[in-house]
PDB file of N, CA and C in Angstrom:
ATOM      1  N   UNK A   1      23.371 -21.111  45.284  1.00 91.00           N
ATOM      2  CA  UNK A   1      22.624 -21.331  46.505  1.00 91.00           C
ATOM      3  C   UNK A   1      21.157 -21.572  46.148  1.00 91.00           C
ATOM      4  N   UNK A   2      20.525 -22.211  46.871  1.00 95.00           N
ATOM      5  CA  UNK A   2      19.102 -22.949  46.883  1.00 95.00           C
ATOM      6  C   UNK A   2      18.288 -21.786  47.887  1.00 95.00           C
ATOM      7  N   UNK A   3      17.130 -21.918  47.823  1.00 96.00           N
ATOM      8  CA  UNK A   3      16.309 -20.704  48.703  1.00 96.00           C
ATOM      9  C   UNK A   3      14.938 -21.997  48.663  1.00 96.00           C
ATOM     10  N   UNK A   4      14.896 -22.258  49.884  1.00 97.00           N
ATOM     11  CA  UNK A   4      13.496 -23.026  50.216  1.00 97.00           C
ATOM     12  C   UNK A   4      12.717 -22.242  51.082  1.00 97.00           C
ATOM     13  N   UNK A   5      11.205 -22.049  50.499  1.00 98.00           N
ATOM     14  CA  UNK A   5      10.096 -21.032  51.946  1.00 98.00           C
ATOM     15  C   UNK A   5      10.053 -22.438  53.165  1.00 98.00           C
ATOM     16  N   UNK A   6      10.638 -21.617  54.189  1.00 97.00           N
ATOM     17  CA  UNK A   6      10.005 -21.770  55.586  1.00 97.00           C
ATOM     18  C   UNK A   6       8.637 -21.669  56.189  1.00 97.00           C
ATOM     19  N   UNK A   7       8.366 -20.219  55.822  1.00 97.00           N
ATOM     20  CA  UNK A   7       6.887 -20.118  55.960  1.00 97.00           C
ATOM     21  C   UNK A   7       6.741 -18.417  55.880  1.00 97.00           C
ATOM     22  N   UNK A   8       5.597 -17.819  56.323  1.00 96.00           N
ATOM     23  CA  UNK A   8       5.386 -16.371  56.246  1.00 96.00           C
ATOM     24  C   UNK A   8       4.669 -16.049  57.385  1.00 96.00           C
ATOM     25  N   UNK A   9       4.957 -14.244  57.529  1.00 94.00           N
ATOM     26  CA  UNK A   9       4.366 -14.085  58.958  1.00 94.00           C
ATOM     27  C   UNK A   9       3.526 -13.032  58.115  1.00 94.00           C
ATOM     28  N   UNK A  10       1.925 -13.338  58.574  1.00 84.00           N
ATOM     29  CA  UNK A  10       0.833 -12.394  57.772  1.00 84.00           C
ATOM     30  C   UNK A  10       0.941 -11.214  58.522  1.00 84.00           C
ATOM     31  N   UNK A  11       0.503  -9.822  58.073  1.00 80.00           N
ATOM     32  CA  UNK A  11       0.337  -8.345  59.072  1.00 80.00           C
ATOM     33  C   UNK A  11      -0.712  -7.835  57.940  1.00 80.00           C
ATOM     34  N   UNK A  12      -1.645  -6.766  58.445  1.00 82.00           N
ATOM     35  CA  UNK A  12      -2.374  -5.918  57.801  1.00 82.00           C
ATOM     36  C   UNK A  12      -1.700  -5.575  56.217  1.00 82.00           C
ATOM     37  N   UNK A  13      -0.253  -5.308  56.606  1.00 91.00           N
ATOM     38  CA  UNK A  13       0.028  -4.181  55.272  1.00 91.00           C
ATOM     39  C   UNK A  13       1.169  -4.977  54.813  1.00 91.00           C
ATOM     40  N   UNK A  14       2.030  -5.893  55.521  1.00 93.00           N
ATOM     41  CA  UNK A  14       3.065  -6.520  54.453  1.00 93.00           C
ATOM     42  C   UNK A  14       3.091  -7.723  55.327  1.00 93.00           C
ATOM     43  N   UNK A  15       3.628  -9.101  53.997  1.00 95.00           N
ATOM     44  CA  UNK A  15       3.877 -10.560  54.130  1.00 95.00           C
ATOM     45  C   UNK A  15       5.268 -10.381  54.584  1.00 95.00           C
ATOM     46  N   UNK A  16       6.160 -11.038  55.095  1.00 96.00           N
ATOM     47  CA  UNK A  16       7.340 -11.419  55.917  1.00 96.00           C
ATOM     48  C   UNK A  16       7.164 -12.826  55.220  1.00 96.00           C
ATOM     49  N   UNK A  17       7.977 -13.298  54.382  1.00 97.00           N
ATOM     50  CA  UNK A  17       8.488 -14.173  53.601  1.00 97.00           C
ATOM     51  C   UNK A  17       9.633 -14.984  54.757  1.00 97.00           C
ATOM     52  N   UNK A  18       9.758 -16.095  55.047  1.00 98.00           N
ATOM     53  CA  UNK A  18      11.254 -16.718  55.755  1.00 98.00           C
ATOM     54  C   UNK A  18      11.575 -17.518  54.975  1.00 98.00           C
ATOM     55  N   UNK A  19      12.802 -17.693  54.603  1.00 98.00           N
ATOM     56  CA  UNK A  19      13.503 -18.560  53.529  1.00 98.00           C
ATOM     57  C   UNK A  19      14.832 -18.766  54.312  1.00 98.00           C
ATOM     58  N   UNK A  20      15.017 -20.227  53.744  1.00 97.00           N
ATOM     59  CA  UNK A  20      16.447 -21.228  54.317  1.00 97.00           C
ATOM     60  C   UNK A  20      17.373 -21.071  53.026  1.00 97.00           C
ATOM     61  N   UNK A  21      18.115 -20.319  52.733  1.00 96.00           N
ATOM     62  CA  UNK A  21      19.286 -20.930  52.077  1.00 96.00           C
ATOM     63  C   UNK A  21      20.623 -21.848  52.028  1.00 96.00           C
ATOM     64  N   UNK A  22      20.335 -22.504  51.285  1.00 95.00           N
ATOM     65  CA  UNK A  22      21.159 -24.114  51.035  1.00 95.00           C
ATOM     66  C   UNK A  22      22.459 -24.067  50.473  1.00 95.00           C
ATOM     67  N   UNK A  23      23.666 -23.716  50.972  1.00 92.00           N
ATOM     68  CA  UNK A  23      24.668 -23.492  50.006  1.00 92.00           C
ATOM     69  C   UNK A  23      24.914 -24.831  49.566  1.00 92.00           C
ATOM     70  N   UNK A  24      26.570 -25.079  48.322  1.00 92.00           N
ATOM     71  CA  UNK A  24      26.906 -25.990  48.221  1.00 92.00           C
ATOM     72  C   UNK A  24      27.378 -26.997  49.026  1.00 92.00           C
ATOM     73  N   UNK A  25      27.768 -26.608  50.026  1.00 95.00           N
ATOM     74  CA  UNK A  25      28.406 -27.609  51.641  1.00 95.00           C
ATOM     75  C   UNK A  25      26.896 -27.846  52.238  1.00 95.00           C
ATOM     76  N   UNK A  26      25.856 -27.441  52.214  1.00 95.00           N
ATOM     77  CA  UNK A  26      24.802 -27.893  52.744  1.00 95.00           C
ATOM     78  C   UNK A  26      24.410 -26.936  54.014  1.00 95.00           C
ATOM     79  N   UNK A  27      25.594 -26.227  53.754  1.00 95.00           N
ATOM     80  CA  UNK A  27      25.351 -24.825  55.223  1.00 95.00           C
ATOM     81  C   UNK A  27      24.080 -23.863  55.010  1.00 95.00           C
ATOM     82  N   UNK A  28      23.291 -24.106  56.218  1.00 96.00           N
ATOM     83  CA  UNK A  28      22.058 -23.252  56.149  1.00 96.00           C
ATOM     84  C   UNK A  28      22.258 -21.694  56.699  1.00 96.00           C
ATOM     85  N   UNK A  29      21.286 -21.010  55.879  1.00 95.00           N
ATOM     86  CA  UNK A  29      21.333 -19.426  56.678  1.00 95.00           C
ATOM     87  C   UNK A  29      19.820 -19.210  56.349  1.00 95.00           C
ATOM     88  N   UNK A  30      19.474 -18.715  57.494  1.00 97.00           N
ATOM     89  CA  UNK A  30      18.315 -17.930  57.107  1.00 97.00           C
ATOM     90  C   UNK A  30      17.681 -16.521  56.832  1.00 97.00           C
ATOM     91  N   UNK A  31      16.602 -16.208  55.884  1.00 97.00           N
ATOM     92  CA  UNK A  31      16.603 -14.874  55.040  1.00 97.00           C
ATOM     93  C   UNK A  31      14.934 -14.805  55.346  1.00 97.00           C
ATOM     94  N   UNK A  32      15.298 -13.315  54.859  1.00 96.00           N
ATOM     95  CA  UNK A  32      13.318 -12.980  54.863  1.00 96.00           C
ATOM     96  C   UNK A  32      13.637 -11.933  54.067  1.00 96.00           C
ATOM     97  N   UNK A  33      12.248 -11.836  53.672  1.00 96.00           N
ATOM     98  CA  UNK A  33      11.736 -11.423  52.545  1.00 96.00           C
ATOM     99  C   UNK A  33      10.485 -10.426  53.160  1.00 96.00           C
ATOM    100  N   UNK A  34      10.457  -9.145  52.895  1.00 95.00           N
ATOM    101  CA  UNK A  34       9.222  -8.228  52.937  1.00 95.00           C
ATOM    102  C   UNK A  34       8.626  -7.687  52.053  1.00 95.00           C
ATOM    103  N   UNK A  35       7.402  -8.147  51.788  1.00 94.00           N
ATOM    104  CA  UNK A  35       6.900  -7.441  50.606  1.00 94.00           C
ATOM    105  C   UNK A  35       5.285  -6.377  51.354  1.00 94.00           C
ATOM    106  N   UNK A  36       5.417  -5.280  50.331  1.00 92.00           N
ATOM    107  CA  UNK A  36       4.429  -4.225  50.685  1.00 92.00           C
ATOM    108  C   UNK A  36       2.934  -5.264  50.004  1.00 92.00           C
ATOM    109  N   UNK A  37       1.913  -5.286  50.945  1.00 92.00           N
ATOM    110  CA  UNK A  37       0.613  -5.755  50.375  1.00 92.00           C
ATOM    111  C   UNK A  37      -0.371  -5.050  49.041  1.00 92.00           C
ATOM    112  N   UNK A  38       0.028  -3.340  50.092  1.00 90.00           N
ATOM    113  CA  UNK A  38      -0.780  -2.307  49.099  1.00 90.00           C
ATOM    114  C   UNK A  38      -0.302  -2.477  47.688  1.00 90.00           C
ATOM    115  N   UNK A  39       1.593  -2.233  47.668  1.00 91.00           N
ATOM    116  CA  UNK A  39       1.880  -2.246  46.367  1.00 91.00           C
ATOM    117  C   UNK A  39       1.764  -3.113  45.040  1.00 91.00           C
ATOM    118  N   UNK A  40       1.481  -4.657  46.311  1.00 88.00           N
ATOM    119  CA  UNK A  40       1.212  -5.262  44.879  1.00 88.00           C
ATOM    120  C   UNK A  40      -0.245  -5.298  44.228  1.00 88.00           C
ATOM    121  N   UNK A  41      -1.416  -5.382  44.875  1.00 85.00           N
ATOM    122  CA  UNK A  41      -2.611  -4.389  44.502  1.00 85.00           C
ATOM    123  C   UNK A  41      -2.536  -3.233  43.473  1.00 85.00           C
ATOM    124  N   UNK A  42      -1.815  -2.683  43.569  1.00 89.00           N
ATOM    125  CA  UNK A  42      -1.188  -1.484  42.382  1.00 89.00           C
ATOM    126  C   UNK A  42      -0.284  -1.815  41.100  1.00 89.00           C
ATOM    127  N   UNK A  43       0.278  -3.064  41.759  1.00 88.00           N
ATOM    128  CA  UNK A  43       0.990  -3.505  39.799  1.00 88.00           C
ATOM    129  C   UNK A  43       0.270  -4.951  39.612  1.00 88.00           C
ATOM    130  N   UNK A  44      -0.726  -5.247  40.529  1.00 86.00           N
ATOM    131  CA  UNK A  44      -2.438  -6.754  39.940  1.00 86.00           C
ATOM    132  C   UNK A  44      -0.868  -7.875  40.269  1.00 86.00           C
ATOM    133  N   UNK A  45      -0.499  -7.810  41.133  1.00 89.00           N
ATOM    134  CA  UNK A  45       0.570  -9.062  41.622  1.00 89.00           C
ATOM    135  C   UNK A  45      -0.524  -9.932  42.251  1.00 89.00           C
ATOM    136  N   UNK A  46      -0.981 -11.350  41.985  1.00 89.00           N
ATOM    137  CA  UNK A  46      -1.351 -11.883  43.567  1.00 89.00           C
ATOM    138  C   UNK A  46      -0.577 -12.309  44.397  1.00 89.00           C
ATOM    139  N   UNK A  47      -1.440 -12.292  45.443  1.00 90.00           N
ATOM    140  CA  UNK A  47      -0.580 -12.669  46.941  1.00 90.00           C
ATOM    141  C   UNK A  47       0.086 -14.288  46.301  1.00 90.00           C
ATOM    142  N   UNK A  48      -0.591 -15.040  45.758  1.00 92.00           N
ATOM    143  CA  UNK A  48       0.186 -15.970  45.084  1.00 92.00           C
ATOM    144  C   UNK A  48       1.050 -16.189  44.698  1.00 92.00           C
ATOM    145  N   UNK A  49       1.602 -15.184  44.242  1.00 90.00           N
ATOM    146  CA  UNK A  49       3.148 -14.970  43.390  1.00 90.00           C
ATOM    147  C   UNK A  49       4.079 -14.327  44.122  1.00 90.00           C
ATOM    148  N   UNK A  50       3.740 -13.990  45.479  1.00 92.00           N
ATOM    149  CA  UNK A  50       5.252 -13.226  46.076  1.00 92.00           C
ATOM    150  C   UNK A  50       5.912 -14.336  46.427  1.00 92.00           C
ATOM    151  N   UNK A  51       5.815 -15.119  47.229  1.00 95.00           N
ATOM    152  CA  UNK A  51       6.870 -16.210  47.207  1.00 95.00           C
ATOM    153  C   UNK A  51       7.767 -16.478  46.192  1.00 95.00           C
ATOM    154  N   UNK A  52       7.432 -16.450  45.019  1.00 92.00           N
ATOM    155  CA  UNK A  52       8.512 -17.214  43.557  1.00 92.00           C
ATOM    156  C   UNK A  52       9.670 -15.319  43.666  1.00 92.00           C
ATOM    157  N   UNK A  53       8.259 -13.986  43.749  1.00 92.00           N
ATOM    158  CA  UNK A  53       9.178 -13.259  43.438  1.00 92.00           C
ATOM    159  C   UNK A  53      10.138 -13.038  44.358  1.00 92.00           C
ATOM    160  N   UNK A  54      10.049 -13.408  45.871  1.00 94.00           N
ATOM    161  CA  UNK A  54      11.217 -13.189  46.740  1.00 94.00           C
ATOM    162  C   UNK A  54      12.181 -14.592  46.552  1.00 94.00           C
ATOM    163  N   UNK A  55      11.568 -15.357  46.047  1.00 95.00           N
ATOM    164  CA  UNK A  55      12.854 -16.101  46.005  1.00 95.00           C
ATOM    165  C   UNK A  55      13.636 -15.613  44.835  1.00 95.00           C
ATOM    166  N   UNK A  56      12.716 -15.111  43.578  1.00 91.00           N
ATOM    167  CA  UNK A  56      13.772 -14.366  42.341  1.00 91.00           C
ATOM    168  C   UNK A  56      14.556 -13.569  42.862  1.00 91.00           C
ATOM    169  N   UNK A  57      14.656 -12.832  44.211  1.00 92.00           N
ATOM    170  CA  UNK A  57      14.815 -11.624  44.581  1.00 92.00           C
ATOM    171  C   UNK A  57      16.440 -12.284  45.289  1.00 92.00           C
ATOM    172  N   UNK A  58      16.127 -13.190  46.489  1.00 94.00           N
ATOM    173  CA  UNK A  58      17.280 -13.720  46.676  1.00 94.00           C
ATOM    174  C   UNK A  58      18.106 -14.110  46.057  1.00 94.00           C
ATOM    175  N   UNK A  59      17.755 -14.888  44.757  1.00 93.00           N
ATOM    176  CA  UNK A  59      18.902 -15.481  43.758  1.00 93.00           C
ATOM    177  C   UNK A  59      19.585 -14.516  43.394  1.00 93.00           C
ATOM    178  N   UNK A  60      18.784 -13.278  42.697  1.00 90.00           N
ATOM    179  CA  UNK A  60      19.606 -12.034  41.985  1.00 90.00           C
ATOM    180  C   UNK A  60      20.599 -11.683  43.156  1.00 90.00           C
ATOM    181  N   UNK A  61      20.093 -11.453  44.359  1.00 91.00           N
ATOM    182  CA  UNK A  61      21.042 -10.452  45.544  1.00 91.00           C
ATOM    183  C   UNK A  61      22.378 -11.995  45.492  1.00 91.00           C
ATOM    184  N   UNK A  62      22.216 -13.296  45.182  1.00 91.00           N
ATOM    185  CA  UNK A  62      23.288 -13.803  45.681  1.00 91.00           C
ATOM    186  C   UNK A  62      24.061 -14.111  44.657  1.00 91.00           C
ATOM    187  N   UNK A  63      23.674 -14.110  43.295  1.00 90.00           N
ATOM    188  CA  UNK A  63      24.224 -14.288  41.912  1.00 90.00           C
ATOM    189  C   UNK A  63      25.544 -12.915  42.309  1.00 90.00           C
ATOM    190  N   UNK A  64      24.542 -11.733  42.727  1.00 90.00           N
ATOM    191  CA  UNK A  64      25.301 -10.373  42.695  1.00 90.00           C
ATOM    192  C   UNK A  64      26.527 -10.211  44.115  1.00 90.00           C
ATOM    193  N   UNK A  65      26.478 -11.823  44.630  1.00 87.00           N
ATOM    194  CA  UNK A  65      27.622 -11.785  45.781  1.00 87.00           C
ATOM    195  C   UNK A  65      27.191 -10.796  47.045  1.00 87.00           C
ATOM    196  N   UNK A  66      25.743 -10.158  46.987  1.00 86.00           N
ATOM    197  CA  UNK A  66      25.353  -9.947  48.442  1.00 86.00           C
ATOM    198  C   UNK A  66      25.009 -10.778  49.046  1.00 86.00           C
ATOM    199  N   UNK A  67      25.174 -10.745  50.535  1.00 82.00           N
ATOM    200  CA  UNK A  67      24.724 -11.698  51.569  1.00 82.00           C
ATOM    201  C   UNK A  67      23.805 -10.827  52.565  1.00 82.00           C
ATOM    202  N   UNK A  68      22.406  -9.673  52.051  1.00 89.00           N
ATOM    203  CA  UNK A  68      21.483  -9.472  52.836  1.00 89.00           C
ATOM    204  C   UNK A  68      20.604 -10.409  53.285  1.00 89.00           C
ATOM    205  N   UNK A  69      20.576 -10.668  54.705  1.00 94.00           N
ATOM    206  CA  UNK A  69      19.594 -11.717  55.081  1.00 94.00           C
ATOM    207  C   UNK A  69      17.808 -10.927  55.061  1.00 94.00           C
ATOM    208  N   UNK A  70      18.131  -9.660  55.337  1.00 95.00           N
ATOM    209  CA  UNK A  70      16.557  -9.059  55.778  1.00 95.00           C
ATOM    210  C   UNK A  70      16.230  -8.618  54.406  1.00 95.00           C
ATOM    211  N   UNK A  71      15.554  -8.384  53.422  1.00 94.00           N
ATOM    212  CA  UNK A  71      15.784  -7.421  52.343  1.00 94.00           C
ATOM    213  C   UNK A  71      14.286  -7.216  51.970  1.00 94.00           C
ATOM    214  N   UNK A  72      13.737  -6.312  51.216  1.00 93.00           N
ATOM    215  CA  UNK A  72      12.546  -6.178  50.865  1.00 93.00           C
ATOM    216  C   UNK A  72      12.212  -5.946  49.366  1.00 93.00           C
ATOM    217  N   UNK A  73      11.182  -6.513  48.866  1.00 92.00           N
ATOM    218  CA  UNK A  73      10.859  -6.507  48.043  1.00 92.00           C
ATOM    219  C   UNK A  73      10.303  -5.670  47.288  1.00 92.00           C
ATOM    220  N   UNK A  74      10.876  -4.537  46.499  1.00 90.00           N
ATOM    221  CA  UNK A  74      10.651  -2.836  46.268  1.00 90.00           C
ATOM    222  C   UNK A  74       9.761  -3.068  45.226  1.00 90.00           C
ATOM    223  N   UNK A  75       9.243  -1.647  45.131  1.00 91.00           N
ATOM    224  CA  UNK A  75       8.399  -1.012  44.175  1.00 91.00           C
ATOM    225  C   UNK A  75       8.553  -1.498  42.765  1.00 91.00           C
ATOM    226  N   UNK A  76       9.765  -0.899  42.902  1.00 90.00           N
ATOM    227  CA  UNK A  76      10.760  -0.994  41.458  1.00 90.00           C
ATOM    228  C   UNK A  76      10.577  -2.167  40.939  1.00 90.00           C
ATOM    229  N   UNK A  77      10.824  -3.339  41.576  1.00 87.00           N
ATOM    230  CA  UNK A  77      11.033  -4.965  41.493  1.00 87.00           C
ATOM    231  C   UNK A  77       8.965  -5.565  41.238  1.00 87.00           C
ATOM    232  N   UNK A  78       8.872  -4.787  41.652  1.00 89.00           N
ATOM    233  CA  UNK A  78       6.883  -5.107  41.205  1.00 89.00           C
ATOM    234  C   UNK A  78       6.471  -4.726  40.180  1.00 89.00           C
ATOM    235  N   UNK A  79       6.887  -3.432  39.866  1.00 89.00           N
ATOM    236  CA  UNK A  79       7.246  -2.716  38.548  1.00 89.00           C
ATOM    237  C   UNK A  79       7.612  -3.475  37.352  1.00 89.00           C
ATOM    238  N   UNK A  80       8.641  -4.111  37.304  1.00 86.00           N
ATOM    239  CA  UNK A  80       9.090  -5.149  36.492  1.00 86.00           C
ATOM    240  C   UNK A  80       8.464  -6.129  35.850  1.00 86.00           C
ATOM    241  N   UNK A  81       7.912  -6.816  37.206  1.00 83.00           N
ATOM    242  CA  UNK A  81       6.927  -7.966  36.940  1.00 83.00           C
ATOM    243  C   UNK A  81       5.779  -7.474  36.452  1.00 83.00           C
ATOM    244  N   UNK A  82       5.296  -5.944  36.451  1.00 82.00           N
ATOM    245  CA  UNK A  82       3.780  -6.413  35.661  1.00 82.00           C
ATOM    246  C   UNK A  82       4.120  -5.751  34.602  1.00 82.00           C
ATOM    247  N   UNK A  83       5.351  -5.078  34.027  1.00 86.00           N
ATOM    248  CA  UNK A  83       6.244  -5.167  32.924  1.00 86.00           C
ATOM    249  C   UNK A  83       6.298  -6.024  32.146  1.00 86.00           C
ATOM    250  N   UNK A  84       7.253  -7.087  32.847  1.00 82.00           N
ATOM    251  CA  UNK A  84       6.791  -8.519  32.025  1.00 82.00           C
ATOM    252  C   UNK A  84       5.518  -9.467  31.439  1.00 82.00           C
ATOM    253  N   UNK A  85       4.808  -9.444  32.891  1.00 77.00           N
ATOM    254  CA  UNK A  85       3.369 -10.171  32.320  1.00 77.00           C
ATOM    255  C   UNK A  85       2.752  -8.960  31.318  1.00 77.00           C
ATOM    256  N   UNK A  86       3.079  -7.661  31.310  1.00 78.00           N
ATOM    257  CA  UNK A  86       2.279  -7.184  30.289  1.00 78.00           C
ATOM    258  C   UNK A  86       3.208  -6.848  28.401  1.00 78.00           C
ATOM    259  N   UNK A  87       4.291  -7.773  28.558  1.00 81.00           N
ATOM    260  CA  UNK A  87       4.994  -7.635  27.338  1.00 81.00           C
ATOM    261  C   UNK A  87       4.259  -9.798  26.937  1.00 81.00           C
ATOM    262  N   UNK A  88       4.378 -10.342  28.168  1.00 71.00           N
ATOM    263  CA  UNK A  88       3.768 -11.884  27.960  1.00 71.00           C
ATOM    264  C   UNK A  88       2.267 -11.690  27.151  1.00 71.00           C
ATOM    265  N   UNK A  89       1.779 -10.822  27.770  1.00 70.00           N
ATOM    266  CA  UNK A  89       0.306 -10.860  27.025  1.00 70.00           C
ATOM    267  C   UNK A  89       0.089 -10.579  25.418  1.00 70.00           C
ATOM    268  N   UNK A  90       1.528  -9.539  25.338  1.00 68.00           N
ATOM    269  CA  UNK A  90       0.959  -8.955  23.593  1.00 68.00           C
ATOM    270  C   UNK A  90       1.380  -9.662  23.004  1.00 68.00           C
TER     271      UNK A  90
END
């Protein structure tokens, strides 16, 4: 499945991500994505990069045969990423 951004709904404390997923028949569903603002401030995410990570986020949940349309983008999963960019740097 394909995951294209729709668009985002801004709030004080978290982005609302909307994403169209594209199956192989061309059948659309739509998904969102919540990510905490504060938290990514706390693992140096920019607001720039949540989009790629909720779409990483959808692929994994659909690789893994879930079909959550609402899902949020955890701690844990921010965790990771400045995991990675900080194993990219050394």
């Amino acid at each position: 499945m394909q995951f294209v951004l729709t668009g985002f709904t801004p709030d004080a404390r978290f982005r609302v991500f909307a994403f169209q997923g594209i199956a192989s028949d061309q059948k659309r569903t739509d998904y969102t994505v919540t990510a905490d603002l504060s938290l990514i401030r706390t693992y140096g995410i920019m607001v720039q990069e949540l989009p790629l990570l909720c779409r990483d986020l959808l692929l994994q949940n659909s690789e893994a045969g879930l079909d959550d349309r609402a899902i949020t983008l955890t701690e844990a999963a921010m965790r990771i990423q400045a995991d990675r960019r900080a194993a990219g740097r050394e």
